[in-house]
Amino acid sequence: PAAGHLHLDLSHSPSGNDIATRALAPAANGDVLHGLPVVGILAVRYVNANVSPGVLSNYSSLTASKASVACTSSSGGGC
């Protein structure tokens, strides 16, 4: 299987316009999150059949995806 990294920008429209095009509704305090909400994980499974004859060893790992967020406030500053 192929391996690598993927950078997925969900805060800009496909044409590269301002992040306001992907803004969520403002919260009660005026904070606005920009981008699309996403949930993701990285799951990895390793199988080692060479531990010793007749022994099979399995290892698994689960990691949350890395993320960043763009936020603006109605007061003009960041969140």
PDB file of N, CA and C in Angstrom:
ATOM      1  N   PRO A   1       0.827  -1.196   0.000  1.00  0.00           N
ATOM      2  CA  PRO A   1       0.000   0.000   0.000  1.00  0.00           C
ATOM      3  C   PRO A   1       0.869   1.256   0.000  1.00  0.00           C
ATOM      4  N   ALA A   2       0.365   2.298  -0.602  1.00  0.00           N
ATOM      5  CA  ALA A   2       1.078   3.575  -0.655  1.00  0.00           C
ATOM      6  C   ALA A   2       1.012   4.277   0.695  1.00  0.00           C
ATOM      7  N   ALA A   3       2.009   5.102   0.971  1.00  0.00           N
ATOM      8  CA  ALA A   3       2.056   5.859   2.216  1.00  0.00           C
ATOM      9  C   ALA A   3       2.445   7.288   1.891  1.00  0.00           C
ATOM     10  N   GLY A   4       2.073   8.217   2.755  1.00  0.00           N
ATOM     11  CA  GLY A   4       2.434   9.604   2.530  1.00  0.00           C
ATOM     12  C   GLY A   4       1.627  10.531   3.408  1.00  0.00           C
ATOM     13  N   HIS A   5       1.606  11.787   3.027  1.00  0.00           N
ATOM     14  CA  HIS A   5       0.891  12.808   3.779  1.00  0.00           C
ATOM     15  C   HIS A   5      -0.085  13.517   2.845  1.00  0.00           C
ATOM     16  N   LEU A   6      -1.157  14.025   3.420  1.00  0.00           N
ATOM     17  CA  LEU A   6      -2.151  14.758   2.664  1.00  0.00           C
ATOM     18  C   LEU A   6      -2.444  16.050   3.396  1.00  0.00           C
ATOM     19  N   HIS A   7      -2.363  17.158   2.700  1.00  0.00           N
ATOM     20  CA  HIS A   7      -2.771  18.452   3.252  1.00  0.00           C
ATOM     21  C   HIS A   7      -4.086  18.804   2.581  1.00  0.00           C
ATOM     22  N   LEU A   8      -5.143  18.882   3.365  1.00  0.00           N
ATOM     23  CA  LEU A   8      -6.477  19.141   2.847  1.00  0.00           C
ATOM     24  C   LEU A   8      -6.955  20.470   3.409  1.00  0.00           C
ATOM     25  N   ASP A   9      -7.091  21.485   2.563  1.00  0.00           N
ATOM     26  CA  ASP A   9      -7.505  22.824   2.985  1.00  0.00           C
ATOM     27  C   ASP A   9      -9.017  22.939   2.866  1.00  0.00           C
ATOM     28  N   LEU A  10      -9.690  22.989   4.015  1.00  0.00           N
ATOM     29  CA  LEU A  10     -11.147  23.091   4.020  1.00  0.00           C
ATOM     30  C   LEU A  10     -11.622  24.476   4.429  1.00  0.00           C
ATOM     31  N   SER A  11     -10.714  25.446   4.466  1.00  0.00           N
ATOM     32  CA  SER A  11     -11.107  26.804   4.843  1.00  0.00           C
ATOM     33  C   SER A  11     -11.195  27.732   3.641  1.00  0.00           C
ATOM     34  N   HIS A  12     -10.797  27.276   2.467  1.00  0.00           N
ATOM     35  CA  HIS A  12     -10.888  28.088   1.259  1.00  0.00           C
ATOM     36  C   HIS A  12     -11.767  27.372   0.236  1.00  0.00           C
ATOM     37  N   SER A  13     -12.407  28.152  -0.589  1.00  0.00           N
ATOM     38  CA  SER A  13     -13.205  27.553  -1.659  1.00  0.00           C
ATOM     39  C   SER A  13     -12.257  26.977  -2.704  1.00  0.00           C
ATOM     40  N   PRO A  14     -12.718  26.110  -3.576  1.00  0.00           N
ATOM     41  CA  PRO A  14     -11.839  25.532  -4.607  1.00  0.00           C
ATOM     42  C   PRO A  14     -11.153  26.583  -5.479  1.00  0.00           C
ATOM     43  N   SER A  15     -11.776  27.747  -5.628  1.00  0.00           N
ATOM     44  CA  SER A  15     -11.149  28.797  -6.438  1.00  0.00           C
ATOM     45  C   SER A  15     -10.124  29.606  -5.643  1.00  0.00           C
ATOM     46  N   GLY A  16      -9.977  29.322  -4.321  1.00  0.00           N
ATOM     47  CA  GLY A  16      -8.981  30.009  -3.501  1.00  0.00           C
ATOM     48  C   GLY A  16      -9.461  31.317  -2.918  1.00  0.00           C
ATOM     49  N   ASN A  17     -10.772  31.550  -2.903  1.00  0.00           N
ATOM     50  CA  ASN A  17     -11.303  32.797  -2.357  1.00  0.00           C
ATOM     51  C   ASN A  17     -11.136  32.868  -0.853  1.00  0.00           C
ATOM     52  N   ASP A  18     -11.527  33.999  -0.298  1.00  0.00           N
ATOM     53  CA  ASP A  18     -11.394  34.284   1.138  1.00  0.00           C
ATOM     54  C   ASP A  18     -12.061  33.195   1.986  1.00  0.00           C
ATOM     55  N   ILE A  19     -11.572  33.038   3.228  1.00  0.00           N
ATOM     56  CA  ILE A  19     -12.121  32.025   4.128  1.00  0.00           C
ATOM     57  C   ILE A  19     -13.562  32.312   4.512  1.00  0.00           C
ATOM     58  N   ALA A  20     -14.036  33.538   4.306  1.00  0.00           N
ATOM     59  CA  ALA A  20     -15.422  33.866   4.648  1.00  0.00           C
ATOM     60  C   ALA A  20     -16.409  33.028   3.844  1.00  0.00           C
ATOM     61  N   THR A  21     -15.986  32.499   2.713  1.00  0.00           N
ATOM     62  CA  THR A  21     -16.886  31.677   1.902  1.00  0.00           C
ATOM     63  C   THR A  21     -17.199  30.345   2.582  1.00  0.00           C
ATOM     64  N   ARG A  22     -16.400  29.954   3.553  1.00  0.00           N
ATOM     65  CA  ARG A  22     -16.615  28.690   4.268  1.00  0.00           C
ATOM     66  C   ARG A  22     -16.783  28.946   5.768  1.00  0.00           C
ATOM     67  N   ALA A  23     -17.474  30.019   6.141  1.00  0.00           N
ATOM     68  CA  ALA A  23     -17.646  30.364   7.557  1.00  0.00           C
ATOM     69  C   ALA A  23     -18.872  29.655   8.129  1.00  0.00           C
ATOM     70  N   LEU A  24     -18.739  29.158   9.366  1.00  0.00           N
ATOM     71  CA  LEU A  24     -19.871  28.567  10.074  1.00  0.00           C
ATOM     72  C   LEU A  24     -20.672  29.689  10.730  1.00  0.00           C
ATOM     73  N   ALA A  25     -21.839  29.394  11.209  1.00  0.00           N
ATOM     74  CA  ALA A  25     -22.669  30.399  11.878  1.00  0.00           C
ATOM     75  C   ALA A  25     -21.969  30.906  13.138  1.00  0.00           C
ATOM     76  N   PRO A  26     -22.108  32.195  13.449  1.00  0.00           N
ATOM     77  CA  PRO A  26     -21.438  32.739  14.644  1.00  0.00           C
ATOM     78  C   PRO A  26     -21.977  32.131  15.933  1.00  0.00           C
ATOM     79  N   ALA A  27     -21.096  31.993  16.923  1.00  0.00           N
ATOM     80  CA  ALA A  27     -21.499  31.535  18.251  1.00  0.00           C
ATOM     81  C   ALA A  27     -22.169  32.697  18.983  1.00  0.00           C
ATOM     82  N   ALA A  28     -22.737  32.447  20.156  1.00  0.00           N
ATOM     83  CA  ALA A  28     -23.425  33.481  20.932  1.00  0.00           C
ATOM     84  C   ALA A  28     -22.488  34.633  21.299  1.00  0.00           C
ATOM     85  N   ASN A  29     -21.185  34.353  21.467  1.00  0.00           N
ATOM     86  CA  ASN A  29     -20.227  35.407  21.831  1.00  0.00           C
ATOM     87  C   ASN A  29     -19.639  36.112  20.607  1.00  0.00           C
ATOM     88  N   GLY A  30     -20.082  35.754  19.397  1.00  0.00           N
ATOM     89  CA  GLY A  30     -19.621  36.413  18.182  1.00  0.00           C
ATOM     90  C   GLY A  30     -18.450  35.741  17.488  1.00  0.00           C
ATOM     91  N   ASP A  31     -17.888  34.679  18.065  1.00  0.00           N
ATOM     92  CA  ASP A  31     -16.777  33.966  17.434  1.00  0.00           C
ATOM     93  C   ASP A  31     -17.275  33.189  16.212  1.00  0.00           C
ATOM     94  N   VAL A  32     -16.505  33.247  15.132  1.00  0.00           N
ATOM     95  CA  VAL A  32     -16.867  32.536  13.903  1.00  0.00           C
ATOM     96  C   VAL A  32     -15.722  31.606  13.514  1.00  0.00           C
ATOM     97  N   LEU A  33     -16.008  30.320  13.371  1.00  0.00           N
ATOM     98  CA  LEU A  33     -15.015  29.360  12.897  1.00  0.00           C
ATOM     99  C   LEU A  33     -15.114  29.286  11.381  1.00  0.00           C
ATOM    100  N   HIS A  34     -13.965  29.217  10.711  1.00  0.00           N
ATOM    101  CA  HIS A  34     -13.923  29.181   9.255  1.00  0.00           C
ATOM    102  C   HIS A  34     -13.445  27.806   8.799  1.00  0.00           C
ATOM    103  N   GLY A  35     -14.068  27.280   7.775  1.00  0.00           N
ATOM    104  CA  GLY A  35     -13.705  25.969   7.252  1.00  0.00           C
ATOM    105  C   GLY A  35     -14.859  25.003   7.417  1.00  0.00           C
ATOM    106  N   LEU A  36     -14.626  23.775   7.046  1.00  0.00           N
ATOM    107  CA  LEU A  36     -15.630  22.730   7.172  1.00  0.00           C
ATOM    108  C   LEU A  36     -15.249  21.797   8.310  1.00  0.00           C
ATOM    109  N   PRO A  37     -16.201  21.385   9.159  1.00  0.00           N
ATOM    110  CA  PRO A  37     -15.884  20.473  10.255  1.00  0.00           C
ATOM    111  C   PRO A  37     -15.542  19.076   9.723  1.00  0.00           C
ATOM    112  N   VAL A  38     -14.510  18.473  10.287  1.00  0.00           N
ATOM    113  CA  VAL A  38     -14.049  17.151   9.848  1.00  0.00           C
ATOM    114  C   VAL A  38     -13.634  16.334  11.064  1.00  0.00           C
ATOM    115  N   VAL A  39     -13.937  15.064  11.046  1.00  0.00           N
ATOM    116  CA  VAL A  39     -13.480  14.130  12.068  1.00  0.00           C
ATOM    117  C   VAL A  39     -12.650  13.073  11.358  1.00  0.00           C
ATOM    118  N   GLY A  40     -11.467  12.779  11.885  1.00  0.00           N
ATOM    119  CA  GLY A  40     -10.624  11.775  11.241  1.00  0.00           C
ATOM    120  C   GLY A  40      -9.643  11.146  12.206  1.00  0.00           C
ATOM    121  N   ILE A  41      -9.181   9.956  11.872  1.00  0.00           N
ATOM    122  CA  ILE A  41      -8.195   9.234  12.677  1.00  0.00           C
ATOM    123  C   ILE A  41      -7.188   8.569  11.742  1.00  0.00           C
ATOM    124  N   LEU A  42      -6.096   8.163  12.321  1.00  0.00           N
ATOM    125  CA  LEU A  42      -5.105   7.365  11.613  1.00  0.00           C
ATOM    126  C   LEU A  42      -5.023   6.023  12.336  1.00  0.00           C
ATOM    127  N   ALA A  43      -5.333   4.954  11.654  1.00  0.00           N
ATOM    128  CA  ALA A  43      -5.274   3.617  12.241  1.00  0.00           C
ATOM    129  C   ALA A  43      -4.183   2.825  11.528  1.00  0.00           C
ATOM    130  N   VAL A  44      -3.291   2.210  12.315  1.00  0.00           N
ATOM    131  CA  VAL A  44      -2.177   1.435  11.760  1.00  0.00           C
ATOM    132  C   VAL A  44      -2.158   0.069  12.429  1.00  0.00           C
ATOM    133  N   ARG A  45      -1.919  -0.966  11.642  1.00  0.00           N
ATOM    134  CA  ARG A  45      -1.814  -2.330  12.175  1.00  0.00           C
ATOM    135  C   ARG A  45      -0.548  -2.966  11.627  1.00  0.00           C
ATOM    136  N   TYR A  46       0.255  -3.491  12.518  1.00  0.00           N
ATOM    137  CA  TYR A  46       1.480  -4.204  12.148  1.00  0.00           C
ATOM    138  C   TYR A  46       1.331  -5.671  12.546  1.00  0.00           C
ATOM    139  N   VAL A  47       1.745  -6.568  11.678  1.00  0.00           N
ATOM    140  CA  VAL A  47       1.732  -8.007  11.968  1.00  0.00           C
ATOM    141  C   VAL A  47       3.155  -8.510  11.801  1.00  0.00           C
ATOM    142  N   ASN A  48       3.668  -9.166  12.848  1.00  0.00           N
ATOM    143  CA  ASN A  48       5.022  -9.712  12.814  1.00  0.00           C
ATOM    144  C   ASN A  48       4.927 -11.230  12.922  1.00  0.00           C
ATOM    145  N   ALA A  49       5.177 -11.914  11.820  1.00  0.00           N
ATOM    146  CA  ALA A  49       5.121 -13.374  11.807  1.00  0.00           C
ATOM    147  C   ALA A  49       6.487 -13.996  12.068  1.00  0.00           C
ATOM    148  N   ASN A  50       7.502 -13.185  12.344  1.00  0.00           N
ATOM    149  CA  ASN A  50       8.863 -13.687  12.524  1.00  0.00           C
ATOM    150  C   ASN A  50       9.360 -13.595  13.959  1.00  0.00           C
ATOM    151  N   VAL A  51       8.444 -13.549  14.931  1.00  0.00           N
ATOM    152  CA  VAL A  51       8.869 -13.484  16.332  1.00  0.00           C
ATOM    153  C   VAL A  51       9.620 -14.760  16.690  1.00  0.00           C
ATOM    154  N   SER A  52       8.982 -15.876  16.504  1.00  0.00           N
ATOM    155  CA  SER A  52       9.589 -17.200  16.658  1.00  0.00           C
ATOM    156  C   SER A  52       8.636 -18.193  15.988  1.00  0.00           C
ATOM    157  N   PRO A  53       9.096 -19.392  15.689  1.00  0.00           N
ATOM    158  CA  PRO A  53       8.218 -20.360  15.003  1.00  0.00           C
ATOM    159  C   PRO A  53       6.911 -20.588  15.767  1.00  0.00           C
ATOM    160  N   GLY A  54       5.806 -20.454  15.064  1.00  0.00           N
ATOM    161  CA  GLY A  54       4.495 -20.695  15.661  1.00  0.00           C
ATOM    162  C   GLY A  54       3.929 -19.517  16.438  1.00  0.00           C
ATOM    163  N   VAL A  55       4.640 -18.380  16.478  1.00  0.00           N
ATOM    164  CA  VAL A  55       4.155 -17.217  17.228  1.00  0.00           C
ATOM    165  C   VAL A  55       3.862 -16.076  16.250  1.00  0.00           C
ATOM    166  N   LEU A  56       2.677 -15.515  16.378  1.00  0.00           N
ATOM    167  CA  LEU A  56       2.281 -14.378  15.556  1.00  0.00           C
ATOM    168  C   LEU A  56       2.059 -13.188  16.482  1.00  0.00           C
ATOM    169  N   SER A  57       2.682 -12.066  16.183  1.00  0.00           N
ATOM    170  CA  SER A  57       2.591 -10.884  17.030  1.00  0.00           C
ATOM    171  C   SER A  57       1.872  -9.767  16.275  1.00  0.00           C
ATOM    172  N   ASN A  58       0.867  -9.143  16.909  1.00  0.00           N
ATOM    173  CA  ASN A  58       0.093  -8.066  16.299  1.00  0.00           C
ATOM    174  C   ASN A  58       0.225  -6.796  17.133  1.00  0.00           C
ATOM    175  N   TYR A  59       0.375  -5.667  16.455  1.00  0.00           N
ATOM    176  CA  TYR A  59       0.468  -4.368  17.106  1.00  0.00           C
ATOM    177  C   TYR A  59      -0.479  -3.424  16.384  1.00  0.00           C
ATOM    178  N   SER A  60      -1.164  -2.564  17.140  1.00  0.00           N
ATOM    179  CA  SER A  60      -2.076  -1.591  16.543  1.00  0.00           C
ATOM    180  C   SER A  60      -1.859  -0.234  17.180  1.00  0.00           C
ATOM    181  N   SER A  61      -2.163   0.807  16.422  1.00  0.00           N
ATOM    182  CA  SER A  61      -2.021   2.173  16.908  1.00  0.00           C
ATOM    183  C   SER A  61      -3.163   3.008  16.350  1.00  0.00           C
ATOM    184  N   LEU A  62      -3.697   3.908  17.154  1.00  0.00           N
ATOM    185  CA  LEU A  62      -4.754   4.807  16.742  1.00  0.00           C
ATOM    186  C   LEU A  62      -4.369   6.214  17.157  1.00  0.00           C
ATOM    187  N   THR A  63      -4.350   7.154  16.207  1.00  0.00           N
ATOM    188  CA  THR A  63      -3.918   8.516  16.467  1.00  0.00           C
ATOM    189  C   THR A  63      -4.931   9.492  15.884  1.00  0.00           C
ATOM    190  N   ALA A  64      -5.211  10.550  16.618  1.00  0.00           N
ATOM    191  CA  ALA A  64      -6.105  11.594  16.097  1.00  0.00           C
ATOM    192  C   ALA A  64      -5.407  12.348  14.977  1.00  0.00           C
ATOM    193  N   SER A  65      -6.175  12.803  14.000  1.00  0.00           N
ATOM    194  CA  SER A  65      -5.604  13.579  12.912  1.00  0.00           C
ATOM    195  C   SER A  65      -5.131  14.932  13.423  1.00  0.00           C
ATOM    196  N   LYS A  66      -4.124  15.469  12.792  1.00  0.00           N
ATOM    197  CA  LYS A  66      -3.638  16.791  13.153  1.00  0.00           C
ATOM    198  C   LYS A  66      -4.559  17.820  12.518  1.00  0.00           C
ATOM    199  N   ALA A  67      -4.761  18.951  13.200  1.00  0.00           N
ATOM    200  CA  ALA A  67      -5.710  19.936  12.699  1.00  0.00           C
ATOM    201  C   ALA A  67      -5.286  21.344  13.089  1.00  0.00           C
ATOM    202  N   SER A  68      -5.828  22.281  12.387  1.00  0.00           N
ATOM    203  CA  SER A  68      -5.703  23.691  12.741  1.00  0.00           C
ATOM    204  C   SER A  68      -7.042  24.354  12.463  1.00  0.00           C
ATOM    205  N   VAL A  69      -7.261  25.527  13.044  1.00  0.00           N
ATOM    206  CA  VAL A  69      -8.543  26.201  12.887  1.00  0.00           C
ATOM    207  C   VAL A  69      -8.319  27.700  12.680  1.00  0.00           C
ATOM    208  N   ALA A  70      -9.149  28.295  11.847  1.00  0.00           N
ATOM    209  CA  ALA A  70      -9.143  29.742  11.662  1.00  0.00           C
ATOM    210  C   ALA A  70     -10.395  30.288  12.328  1.00  0.00           C
ATOM    211  N   CYS A  71     -10.230  31.295  13.172  1.00  0.00           N
ATOM    212  CA  CYS A  71     -11.351  31.833  13.943  1.00  0.00           C
ATOM    213  C   CYS A  71     -11.252  33.352  13.973  1.00  0.00           C
ATOM    214  N   THR A  72     -12.376  34.012  13.808  1.00  0.00           N
ATOM    215  CA  THR A  72     -12.436  35.473  13.962  1.00  0.00           C
ATOM    216  C   THR A  72     -13.530  35.818  14.952  1.00  0.00           C
ATOM    217  N   SER A  73     -13.457  36.996  15.515  1.00  0.00           N
ATOM    218  CA  SER A  73     -14.419  37.435  16.504  1.00  0.00           C
ATOM    219  C   SER A  73     -15.088  38.721  16.028  1.00  0.00           C
ATOM    220  N   SER A  74     -16.316  38.923  16.459  1.00  0.00           N
ATOM    221  CA  SER A  74     -17.022  40.146  16.071  1.00  0.00           C
ATOM    222  C   SER A  74     -16.366  41.369  16.668  1.00  0.00           C
ATOM    223  N   SER A  75     -15.526  41.185  17.694  1.00  0.00           N
ATOM    224  CA  SER A  75     -14.814  42.311  18.289  1.00  0.00           C
ATOM    225  C   SER A  75     -13.606  42.728  17.455  1.00  0.00           C
ATOM    226  N   GLY A  76     -13.358  41.997  16.357  1.00  0.00           N
ATOM    227  CA  GLY A  76     -12.275  42.364  15.450  1.00  0.00           C
ATOM    228  C   GLY A  76     -10.989  41.588  15.659  1.00  0.00           C
ATOM    229  N   GLY A  77     -10.829  40.896  16.758  1.00  0.00           N
ATOM    230  CA  GLY A  77      -9.620  40.126  17.025  1.00  0.00           C
ATOM    231  C   GLY A  77      -9.809  38.663  16.729  1.00  0.00           C
ATOM    232  N   GLY A  78      -8.800  37.885  17.066  1.00  0.00           N
ATOM    233  CA  GLY A  78      -8.899  36.436  16.929  1.00  0.00           C
ATOM    234  C   GLY A  78      -9.613  35.836  18.117  1.00  0.00           C
ATOM    235  N   CYS A  79      -9.926  34.581  18.070  1.00  0.00           N
ATOM    236  CA  CYS A  79     -10.628  33.893  19.150  1.00  0.00           C
ATOM    237  C   CYS A  79      -9.666  33.391  20.208  1.00  0.00           C
TER     238      CYS A  79
END
